[in-house]
Coordinates of C-alpha atoms in Angstrom, one line a residue:
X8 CA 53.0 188.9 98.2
X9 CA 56.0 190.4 96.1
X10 CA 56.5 187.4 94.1
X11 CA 52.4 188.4 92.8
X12 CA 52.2 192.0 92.7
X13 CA 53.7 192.4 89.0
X14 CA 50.3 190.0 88.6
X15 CA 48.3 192.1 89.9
X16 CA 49.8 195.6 88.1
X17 CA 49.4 194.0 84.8
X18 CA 45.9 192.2 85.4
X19 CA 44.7 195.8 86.7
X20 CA 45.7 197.9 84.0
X21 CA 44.7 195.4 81.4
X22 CA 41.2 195.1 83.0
X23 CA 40.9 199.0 83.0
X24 CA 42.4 199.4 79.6
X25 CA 39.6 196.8 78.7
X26 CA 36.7 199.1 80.9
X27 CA 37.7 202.2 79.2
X28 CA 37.9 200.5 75.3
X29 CA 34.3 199.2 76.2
X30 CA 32.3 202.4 77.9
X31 CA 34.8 205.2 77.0
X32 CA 36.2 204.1 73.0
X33 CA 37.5 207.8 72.3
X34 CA 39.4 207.9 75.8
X35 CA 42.7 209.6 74.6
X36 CA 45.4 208.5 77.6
X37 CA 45.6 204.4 76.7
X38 CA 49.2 204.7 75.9
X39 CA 50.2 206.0 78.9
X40 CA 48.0 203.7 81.5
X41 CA 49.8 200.7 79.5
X42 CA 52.9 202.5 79.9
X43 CA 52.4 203.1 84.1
X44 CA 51.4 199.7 84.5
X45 CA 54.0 197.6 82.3
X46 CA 57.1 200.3 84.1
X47 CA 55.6 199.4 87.6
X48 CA 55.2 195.7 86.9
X49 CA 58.8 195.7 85.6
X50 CA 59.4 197.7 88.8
X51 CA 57.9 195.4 91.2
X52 CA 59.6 192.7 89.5
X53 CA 63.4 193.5 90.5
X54 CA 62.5 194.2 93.8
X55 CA 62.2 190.5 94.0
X56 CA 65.7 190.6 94.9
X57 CA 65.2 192.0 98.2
X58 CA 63.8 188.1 99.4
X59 CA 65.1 185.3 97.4
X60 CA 63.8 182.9 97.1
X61 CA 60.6 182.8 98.9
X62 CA 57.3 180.9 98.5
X63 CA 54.0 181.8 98.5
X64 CA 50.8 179.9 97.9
X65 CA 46.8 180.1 97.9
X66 CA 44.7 179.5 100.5
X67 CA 43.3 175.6 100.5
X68 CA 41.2 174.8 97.7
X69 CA 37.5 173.6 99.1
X70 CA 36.7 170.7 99.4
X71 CA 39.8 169.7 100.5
X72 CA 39.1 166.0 100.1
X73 CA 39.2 166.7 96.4
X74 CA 42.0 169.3 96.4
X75 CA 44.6 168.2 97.8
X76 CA 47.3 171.0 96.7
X77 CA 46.6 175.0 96.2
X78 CA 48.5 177.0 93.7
X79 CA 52.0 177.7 94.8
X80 CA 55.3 179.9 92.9
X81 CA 58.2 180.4 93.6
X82 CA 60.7 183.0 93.2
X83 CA 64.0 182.3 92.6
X84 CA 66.6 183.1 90.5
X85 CA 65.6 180.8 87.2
X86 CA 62.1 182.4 87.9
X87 CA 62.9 186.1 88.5
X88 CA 65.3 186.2 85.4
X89 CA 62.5 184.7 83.6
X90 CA 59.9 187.4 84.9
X91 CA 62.4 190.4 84.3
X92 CA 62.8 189.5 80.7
X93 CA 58.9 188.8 80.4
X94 CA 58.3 192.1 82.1
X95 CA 60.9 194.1 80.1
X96 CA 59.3 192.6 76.9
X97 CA 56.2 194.2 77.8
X98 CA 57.3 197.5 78.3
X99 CA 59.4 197.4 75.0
X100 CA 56.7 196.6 73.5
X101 CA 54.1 200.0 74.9
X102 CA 57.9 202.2 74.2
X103 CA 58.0 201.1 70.6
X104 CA 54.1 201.1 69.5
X105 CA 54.4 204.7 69.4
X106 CA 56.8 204.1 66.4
X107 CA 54.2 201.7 64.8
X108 CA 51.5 204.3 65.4
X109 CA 49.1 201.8 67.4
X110 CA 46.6 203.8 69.0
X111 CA 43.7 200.8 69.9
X112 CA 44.2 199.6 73.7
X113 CA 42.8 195.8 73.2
X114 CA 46.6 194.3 71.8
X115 CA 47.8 196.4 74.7
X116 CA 46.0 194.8 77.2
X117 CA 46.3 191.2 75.8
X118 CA 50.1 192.0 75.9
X119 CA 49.8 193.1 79.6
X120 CA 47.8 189.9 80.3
X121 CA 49.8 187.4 79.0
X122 CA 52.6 188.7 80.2
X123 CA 50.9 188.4 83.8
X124 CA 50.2 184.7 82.7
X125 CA 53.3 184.0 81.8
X126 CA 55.0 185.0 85.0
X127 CA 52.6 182.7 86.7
X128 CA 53.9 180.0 84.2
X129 CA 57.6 181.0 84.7
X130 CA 57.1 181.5 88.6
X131 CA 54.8 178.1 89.2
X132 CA 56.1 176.7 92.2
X133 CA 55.1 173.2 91.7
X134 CA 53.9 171.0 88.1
X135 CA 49.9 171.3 88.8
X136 CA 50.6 175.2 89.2
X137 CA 52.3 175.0 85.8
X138 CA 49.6 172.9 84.2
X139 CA 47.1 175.9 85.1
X140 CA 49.1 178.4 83.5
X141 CA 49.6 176.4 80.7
X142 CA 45.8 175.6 79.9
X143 CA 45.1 179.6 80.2
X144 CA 47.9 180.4 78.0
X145 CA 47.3 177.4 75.4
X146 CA 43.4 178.8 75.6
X147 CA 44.0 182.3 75.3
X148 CA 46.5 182.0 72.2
X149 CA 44.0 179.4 70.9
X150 CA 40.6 182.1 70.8
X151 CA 43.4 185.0 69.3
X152 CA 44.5 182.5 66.8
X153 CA 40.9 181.2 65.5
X154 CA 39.8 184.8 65.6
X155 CA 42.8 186.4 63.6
X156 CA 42.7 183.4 60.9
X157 CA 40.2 182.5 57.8
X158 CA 39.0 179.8 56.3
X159 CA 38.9 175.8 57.3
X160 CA 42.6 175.3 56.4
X161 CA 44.1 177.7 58.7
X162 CA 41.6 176.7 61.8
X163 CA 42.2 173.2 61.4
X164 CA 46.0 174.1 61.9
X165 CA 45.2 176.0 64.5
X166 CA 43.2 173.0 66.2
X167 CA 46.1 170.9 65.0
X168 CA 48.7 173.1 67.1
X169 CA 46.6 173.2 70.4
X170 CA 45.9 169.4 70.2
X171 CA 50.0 169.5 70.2
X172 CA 50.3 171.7 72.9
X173 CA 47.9 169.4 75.0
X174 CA 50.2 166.7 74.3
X175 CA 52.5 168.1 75.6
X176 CA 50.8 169.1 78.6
X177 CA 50.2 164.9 79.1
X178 CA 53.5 164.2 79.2
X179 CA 53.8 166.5 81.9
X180 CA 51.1 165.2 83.9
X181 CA 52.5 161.9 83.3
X182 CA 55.5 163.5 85.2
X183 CA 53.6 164.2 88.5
X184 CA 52.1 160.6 88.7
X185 CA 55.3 159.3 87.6
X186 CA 57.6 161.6 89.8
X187 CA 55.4 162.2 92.7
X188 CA 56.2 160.2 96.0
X189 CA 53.1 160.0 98.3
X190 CA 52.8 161.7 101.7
X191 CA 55.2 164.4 100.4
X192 CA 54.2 167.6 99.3
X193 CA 54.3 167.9 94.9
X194 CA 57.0 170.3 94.3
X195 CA 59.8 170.3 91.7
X196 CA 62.3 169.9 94.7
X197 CA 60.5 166.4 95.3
X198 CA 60.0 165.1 92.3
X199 CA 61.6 161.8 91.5
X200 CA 64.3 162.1 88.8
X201 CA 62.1 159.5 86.6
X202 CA 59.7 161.7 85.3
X203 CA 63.2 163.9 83.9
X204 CA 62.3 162.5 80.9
X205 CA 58.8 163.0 80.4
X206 CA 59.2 166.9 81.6
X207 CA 61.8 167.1 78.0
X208 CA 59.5 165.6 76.3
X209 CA 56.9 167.6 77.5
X210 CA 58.9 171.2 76.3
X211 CA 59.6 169.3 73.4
X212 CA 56.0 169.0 71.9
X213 CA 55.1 171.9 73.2
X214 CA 57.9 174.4 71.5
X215 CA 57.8 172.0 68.2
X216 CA 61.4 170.8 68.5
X217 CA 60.9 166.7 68.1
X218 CA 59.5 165.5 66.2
X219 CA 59.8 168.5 64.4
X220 CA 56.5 170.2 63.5
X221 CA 55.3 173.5 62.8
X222 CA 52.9 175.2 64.6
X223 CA 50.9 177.8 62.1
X224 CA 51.2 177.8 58.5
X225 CA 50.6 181.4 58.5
X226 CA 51.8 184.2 60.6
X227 CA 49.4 186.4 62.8
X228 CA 48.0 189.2 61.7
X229 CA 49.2 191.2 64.8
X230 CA 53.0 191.1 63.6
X231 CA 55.2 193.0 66.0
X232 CA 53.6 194.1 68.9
X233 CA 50.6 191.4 70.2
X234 CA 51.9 189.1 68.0
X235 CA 55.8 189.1 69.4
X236 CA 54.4 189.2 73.2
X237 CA 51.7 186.0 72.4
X238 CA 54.7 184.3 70.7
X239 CA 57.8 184.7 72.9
X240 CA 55.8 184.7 76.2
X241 CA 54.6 181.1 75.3
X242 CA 57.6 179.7 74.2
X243 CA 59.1 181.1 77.4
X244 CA 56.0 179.5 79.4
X245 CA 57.2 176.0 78.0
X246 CA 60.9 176.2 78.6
X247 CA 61.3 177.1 82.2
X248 CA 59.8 172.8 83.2
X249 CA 63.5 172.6 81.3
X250 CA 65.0 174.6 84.6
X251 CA 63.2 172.3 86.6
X252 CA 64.1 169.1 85.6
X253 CA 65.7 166.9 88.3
X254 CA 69.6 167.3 88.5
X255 CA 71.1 164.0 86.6
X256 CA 67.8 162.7 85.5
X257 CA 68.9 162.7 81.6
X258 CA 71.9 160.9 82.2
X259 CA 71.2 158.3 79.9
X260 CA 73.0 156.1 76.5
X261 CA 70.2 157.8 74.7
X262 CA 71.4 161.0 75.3
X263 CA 73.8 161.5 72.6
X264 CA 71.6 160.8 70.4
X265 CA 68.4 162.9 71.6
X266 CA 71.6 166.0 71.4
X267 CA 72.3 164.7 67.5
X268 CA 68.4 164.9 67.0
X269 CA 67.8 168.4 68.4
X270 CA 71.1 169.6 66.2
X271 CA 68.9 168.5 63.5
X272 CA 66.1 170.5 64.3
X273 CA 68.5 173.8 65.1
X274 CA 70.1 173.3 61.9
X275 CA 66.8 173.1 59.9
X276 CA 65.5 176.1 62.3
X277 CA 69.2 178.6 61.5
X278 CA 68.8 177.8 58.0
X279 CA 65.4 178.7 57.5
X280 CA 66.2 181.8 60.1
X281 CA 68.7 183.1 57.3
X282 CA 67.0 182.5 54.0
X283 CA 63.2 184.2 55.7
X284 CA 62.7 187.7 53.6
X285 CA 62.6 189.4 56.5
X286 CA 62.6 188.8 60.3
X287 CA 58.7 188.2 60.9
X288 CA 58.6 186.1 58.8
X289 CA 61.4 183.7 60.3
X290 CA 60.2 184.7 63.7
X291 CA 58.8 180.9 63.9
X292 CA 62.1 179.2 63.0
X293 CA 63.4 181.3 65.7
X294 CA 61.7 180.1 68.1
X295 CA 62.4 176.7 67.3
X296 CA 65.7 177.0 66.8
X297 CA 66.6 178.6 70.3
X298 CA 64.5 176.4 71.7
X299 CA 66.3 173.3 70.1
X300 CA 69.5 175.0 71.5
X301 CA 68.0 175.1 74.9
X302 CA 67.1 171.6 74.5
X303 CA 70.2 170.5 73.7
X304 CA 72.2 172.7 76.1
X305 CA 69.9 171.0 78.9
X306 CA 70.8 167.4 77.7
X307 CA 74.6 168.4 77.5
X308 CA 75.4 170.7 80.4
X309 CA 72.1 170.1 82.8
X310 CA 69.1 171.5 83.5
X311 CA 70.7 174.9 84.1
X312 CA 71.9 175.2 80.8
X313 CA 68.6 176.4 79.0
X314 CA 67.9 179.1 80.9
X315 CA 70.5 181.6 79.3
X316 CA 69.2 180.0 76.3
X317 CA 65.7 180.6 76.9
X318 CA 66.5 184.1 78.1
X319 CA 68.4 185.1 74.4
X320 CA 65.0 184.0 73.1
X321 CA 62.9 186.1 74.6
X322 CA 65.2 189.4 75.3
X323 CA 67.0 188.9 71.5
X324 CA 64.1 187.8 70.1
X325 CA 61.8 190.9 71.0
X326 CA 65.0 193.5 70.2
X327 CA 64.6 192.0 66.8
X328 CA 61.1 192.0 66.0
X329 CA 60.0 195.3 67.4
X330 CA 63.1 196.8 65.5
X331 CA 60.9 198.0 62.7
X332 CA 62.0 202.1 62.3
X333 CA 65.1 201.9 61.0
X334 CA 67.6 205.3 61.5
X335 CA 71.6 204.6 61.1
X336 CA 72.3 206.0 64.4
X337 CA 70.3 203.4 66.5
X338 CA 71.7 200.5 64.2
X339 CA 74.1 199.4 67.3
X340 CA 70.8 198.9 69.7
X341 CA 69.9 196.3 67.7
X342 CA 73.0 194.5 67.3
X343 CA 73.2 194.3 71.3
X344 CA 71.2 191.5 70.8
X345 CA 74.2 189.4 70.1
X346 CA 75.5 189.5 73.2
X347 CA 73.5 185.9 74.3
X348 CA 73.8 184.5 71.0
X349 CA 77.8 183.8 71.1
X350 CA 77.7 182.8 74.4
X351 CA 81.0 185.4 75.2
X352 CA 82.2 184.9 79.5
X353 CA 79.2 186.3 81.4
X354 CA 76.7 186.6 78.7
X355 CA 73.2 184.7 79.7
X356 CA 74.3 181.6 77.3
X357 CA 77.6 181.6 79.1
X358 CA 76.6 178.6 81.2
X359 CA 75.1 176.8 78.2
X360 CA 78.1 174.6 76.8
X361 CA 79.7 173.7 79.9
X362 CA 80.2 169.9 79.9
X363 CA 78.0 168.2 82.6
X364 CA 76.9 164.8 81.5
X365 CA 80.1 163.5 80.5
X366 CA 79.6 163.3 76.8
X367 CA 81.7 164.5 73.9
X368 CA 82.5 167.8 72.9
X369 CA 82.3 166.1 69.2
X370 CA 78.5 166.7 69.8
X371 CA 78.8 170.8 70.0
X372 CA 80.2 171.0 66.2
X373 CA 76.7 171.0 64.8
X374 CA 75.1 173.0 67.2
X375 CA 78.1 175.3 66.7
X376 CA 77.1 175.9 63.6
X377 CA 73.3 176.4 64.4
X378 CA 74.9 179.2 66.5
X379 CA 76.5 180.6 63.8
X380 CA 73.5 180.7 62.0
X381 CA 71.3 182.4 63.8
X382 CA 74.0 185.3 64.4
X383 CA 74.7 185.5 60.5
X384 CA 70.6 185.8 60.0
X385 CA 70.6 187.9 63.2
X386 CA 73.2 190.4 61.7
X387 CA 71.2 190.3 58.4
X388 CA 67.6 191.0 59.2
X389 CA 68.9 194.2 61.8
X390 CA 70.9 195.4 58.8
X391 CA 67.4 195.4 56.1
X392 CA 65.7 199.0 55.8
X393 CA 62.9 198.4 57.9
X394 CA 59.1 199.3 57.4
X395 CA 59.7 203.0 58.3
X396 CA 62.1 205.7 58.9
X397 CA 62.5 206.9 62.6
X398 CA 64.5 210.0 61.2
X399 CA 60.6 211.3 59.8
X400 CA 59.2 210.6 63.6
X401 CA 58.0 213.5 65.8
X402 CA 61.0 214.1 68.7
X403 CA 59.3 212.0 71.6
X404 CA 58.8 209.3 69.3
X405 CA 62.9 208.8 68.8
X406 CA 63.3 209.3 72.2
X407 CA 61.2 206.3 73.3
X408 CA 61.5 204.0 70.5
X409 CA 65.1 203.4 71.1
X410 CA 64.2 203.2 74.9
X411 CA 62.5 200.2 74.4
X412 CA 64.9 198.7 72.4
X413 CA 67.6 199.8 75.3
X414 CA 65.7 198.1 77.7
X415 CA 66.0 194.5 76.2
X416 CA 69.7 195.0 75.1
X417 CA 70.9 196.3 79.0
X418 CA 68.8 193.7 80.3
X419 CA 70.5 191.2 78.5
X420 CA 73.6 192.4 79.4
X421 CA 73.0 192.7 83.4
X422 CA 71.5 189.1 83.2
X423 CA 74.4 187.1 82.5
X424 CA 76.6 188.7 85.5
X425 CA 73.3 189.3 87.8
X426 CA 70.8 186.6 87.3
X427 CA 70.0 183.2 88.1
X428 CA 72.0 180.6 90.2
X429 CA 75.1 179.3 87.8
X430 CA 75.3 182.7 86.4
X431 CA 78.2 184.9 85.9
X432 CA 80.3 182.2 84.1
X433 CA 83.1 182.4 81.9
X434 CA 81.9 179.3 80.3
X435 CA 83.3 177.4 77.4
X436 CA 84.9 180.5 75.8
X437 CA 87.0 179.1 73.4
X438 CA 83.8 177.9 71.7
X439 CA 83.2 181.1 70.5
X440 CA 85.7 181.2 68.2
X441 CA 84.5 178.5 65.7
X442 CA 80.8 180.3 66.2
X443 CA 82.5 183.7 65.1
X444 CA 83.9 182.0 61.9
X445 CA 81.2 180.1 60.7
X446 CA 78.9 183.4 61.7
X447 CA 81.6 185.5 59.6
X448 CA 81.9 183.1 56.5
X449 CA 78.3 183.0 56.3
X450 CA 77.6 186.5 56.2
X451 CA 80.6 186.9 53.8
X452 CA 78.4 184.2 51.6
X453 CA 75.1 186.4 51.9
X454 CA 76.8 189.5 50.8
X455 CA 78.0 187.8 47.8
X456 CA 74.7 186.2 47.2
X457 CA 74.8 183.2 48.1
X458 CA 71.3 182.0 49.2
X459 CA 70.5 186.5 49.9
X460 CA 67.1 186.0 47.6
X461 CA 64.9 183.9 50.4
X462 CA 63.9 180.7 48.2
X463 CA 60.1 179.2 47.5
X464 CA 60.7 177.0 50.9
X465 CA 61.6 180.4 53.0
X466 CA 57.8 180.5 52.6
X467 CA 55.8 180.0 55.9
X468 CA 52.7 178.3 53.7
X469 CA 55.6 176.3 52.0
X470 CA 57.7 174.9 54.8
X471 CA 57.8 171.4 55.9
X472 CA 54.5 170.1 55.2
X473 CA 54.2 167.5 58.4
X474 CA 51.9 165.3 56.4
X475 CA 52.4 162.5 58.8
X476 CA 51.5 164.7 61.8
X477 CA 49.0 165.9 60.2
X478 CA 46.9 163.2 59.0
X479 CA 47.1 162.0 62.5
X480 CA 45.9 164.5 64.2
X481 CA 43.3 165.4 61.3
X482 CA 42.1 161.7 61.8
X483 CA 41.6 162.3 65.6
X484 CA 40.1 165.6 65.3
X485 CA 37.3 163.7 63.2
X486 CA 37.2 161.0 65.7
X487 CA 36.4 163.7 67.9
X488 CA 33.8 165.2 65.8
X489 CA 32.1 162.0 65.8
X490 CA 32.5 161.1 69.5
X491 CA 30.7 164.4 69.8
X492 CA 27.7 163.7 67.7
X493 CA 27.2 160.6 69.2
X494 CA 27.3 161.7 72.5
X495 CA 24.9 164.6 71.4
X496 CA 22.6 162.2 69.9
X497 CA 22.0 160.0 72.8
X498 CA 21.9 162.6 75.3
X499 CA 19.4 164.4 72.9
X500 CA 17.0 161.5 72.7
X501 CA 14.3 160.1 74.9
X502 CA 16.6 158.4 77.2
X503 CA 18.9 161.3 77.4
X504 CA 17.7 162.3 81.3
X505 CA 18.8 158.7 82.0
X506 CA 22.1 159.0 80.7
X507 CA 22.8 162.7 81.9
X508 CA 21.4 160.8 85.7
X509 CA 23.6 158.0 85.0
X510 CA 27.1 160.6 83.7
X511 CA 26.0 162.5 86.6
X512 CA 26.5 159.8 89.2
X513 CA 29.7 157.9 87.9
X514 CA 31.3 161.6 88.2
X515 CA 30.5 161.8 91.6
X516 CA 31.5 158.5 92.3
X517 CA 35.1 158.9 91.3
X518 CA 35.4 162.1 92.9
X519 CA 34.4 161.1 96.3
X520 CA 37.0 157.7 95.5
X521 CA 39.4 159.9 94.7
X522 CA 38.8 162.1 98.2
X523 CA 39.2 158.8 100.2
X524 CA 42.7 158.0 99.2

């Protein structure tokens, strides 16, 4: 029951945060019941190493001639490195609202509850366990988004994203009847190295790396606190089926090229990363970029290889954002955060260049200078003024701010020498070397103004328009529409008890079919 108890913490305090907002509004003490719960689910969560790994599932689902598997995670080491940086982001988050002077509990407890989902995404033990996750997550970021955006536009690309996400989600399901072998139980130990692909693929769609597309044309409301958890968690959700993809399954002539196409994308992303005014702002093309590495680092040195990657993202990623009161003295905290972006020996991205498929090291050179990239835009956004002062904060205030900020930055440091299996690695280390000049020679370009003022495109409304993707999926959303109002129609009119009788007894007939295989 360890592997579920940081679960439970954060579902608990969220739901009493929740109780209190609704029956007691001018309860004073919010910030300090997110605070207990968050520390005690981050807590809870490194006392997974006591019993690694270890299994634990629900009871039988009823009736068990329809449901054949329960919900099952595991904890391992891919999983509990995952859940640690999920669980450290969480508490950052609490530490440094005090900084953004955020007094209302409800983005408190949305952050505490999708950081519970995503340790059951990061912890599923098996696909179908993953699937569920996936639909609450895709759901819940889908109500926050249509509820935080106006106007047709910005829903439709909100509709337009989740239709993506789901997508995404097929592929994976066409993993399990793809990679499933019957009579054996569904677990990513026993799935058949075919469906390797379709599990990529799946990530893929999902975090927006190919075919390149962007999620939202506009940012959330909720910039640095909500709106970093709801972003990093997902993307975090969808790259751990990366860790889980069968060993040697992407060995394939297409490979080289699928690494080309990804360098691409990280390219595009580390560009767009530099030029954004500011680092909310290119918080999008961060996520897509890291993820493209951790794509491509999967493809080139195994399935392994995207976890330090996915691990940078989340833990160098949330350093970033929440570093919004600026004071000189703390100005190193933040540049911690480039620890997993140069993948130095025994950093988390240590492991991510190591050659495992056999292909050429020609391939790293533009994803060396993706790297580079993001650390030059990385360096550039931690060195801007910020939206306040922490030097005009009360005392406790500096005290936990930078506590927050600590937290992601040791983490990220203990998780390359103590993390998952493959850890601890010196790696390729001479590949930092070419990273370190093209991250030096950039910077050295931005100071003198080359490309410093963020251009028209650095605009999230103005940024690769995906006309193409989104024509299609505008024309099935109206397909949609009008499968709906037919099938309101009919069931409306006078034969509409007939047809509902009718619905009603092909679904039964394919469930008890399905029970008597």
């Amino acid at each position: 029951m360890l592997i579920l108890l940081p679960v439970f913490l954060l579902s608990l305090t969220a739901l009493v945060l929740l109780i209190f907002h609704l029956v007691r509004p001018a309860f004073k003490y919010p910030w300090i019941m997110a605070l207990g719960g968050a520390l005690a689910a981050f807590v809870s969560t490194i006392l997974w190493q006591v019993d690694l790994p270890v299994t634990i599932s629900l009871p039988a689902w009823q009736p068990g001639i329809i449901f054949h598997y329960s919900p099952t995670w595991l904890a391992d080491g891919t999983s509990w490195a995952y859940s640690l940086a999920l669980t450290a982001l969480s508490l950052a988050i609490i530490l440094t609202s005090v900084a953004r002077r955020e007094e209302a509990s409800m983005p408190w407890a949305g952050t505490l509850l999708l950081t519970a989902l995503g340790i059951l995404s990061v912890a599923a033990g098996d696909p179908l366990t993953l699937l569920l996750a996936w639909t609450a997550i895709d759901l819940s970021e889908l109500f926050t988004m249509l509820r935080s955006t106006e106007g047709e536009e910005q829903n439709r690309s909100v509709i337009v994203a989740f239709a993506v996400r789901l997508v995404g989600t097929g592929f994976l399901i066409g993993a399990i009847a793809i990679g499933s072998t019957p009579g054996t139980p569904l677990t990513y130990a026993n799935i058949n190295v075919s469906a390797g692909v379709f599990m990529l693929v799946s990530a893929a769609l999902r975090l927006g790396v190919f075919p390149l597309h962007l999620p939202y044309r506009k940012e959330n409301v909720l910039r640095r606190g909500f709106g970093t958890s709801l972003r990093l968690i997902s993307a975090a959700a969808s790259l751990i089926v990366l860790a889980r993809i069968p060993s040697g399954a992407l060995t394939s002539l297409w490979t080289p090229y699928l690494i080309l196409l990804t360098s691409l994308t990280a390219l595009f992303a580390a560009w767009m990363w530099v030029r954004s005014s500011d680092e909310i702002l290119g918080r999008p093309f961060w996520i897509l970029g890291l993820a493209s590495l951790a794509i491509a680092s999967t493809l080139f040195s195994g399935p392994t290889g995207s976890i330090g990657w996915g691990i940078t993202l989340v833990l160098s990623g949330g350093l970033i954002f929440l570093f919004s009161a600026r004071q000189r003295t703390i100005i190193w905290v933040s540049l911690l955060g480039l620890w997993g972006l140069f993948s130095l020996p025994f950093s988390p991205s240590a492991t991510a260049w190591i050659p495992d498929q056999g292909i050429s090291l020609f391939f790293l050179l533009p994803l060396f200078l993706a790297q580079g990239l993001f650390i030059t835009g990385f360096i550039r956004h931690a060195l801007h003024p910020g939206e306040t002062s922490l030097e005009s904060q009360d005392l406790w205030v500096r005290i936990f701010y930078p506590a927050g900020l600590l937290i992601l930055a040791a983490l990220s440091l203990t998780l390359g020498l103590w993390g998952w299996e493959g850890s601890r690695q010196v790696g390729l280390w001479w590949g930092m070397l070419p990273v370190s000049m093209l991250a030096s020679g950039a910077f050295i370009l931005m100071q003198k103004g080359v490309g410093r003022k963020p251009s028209r495109v650095a605009r999230w409304s103005d940024v690769v328009q995906s006309a193409v993707l989104d024509q299609t999926f505008n024309s099935v959303v109206r397909f949609l529409e009008r499968l709906a109002s037919l099938i309101t129609s009919t069931l409306e009119g006078e034969g509409g008890i007939f047809w509902s009788i009718l619905l009603l007894v092909l679904i039964l007939s394919l469930l008890s079919a399905g029970g008597g295989q």
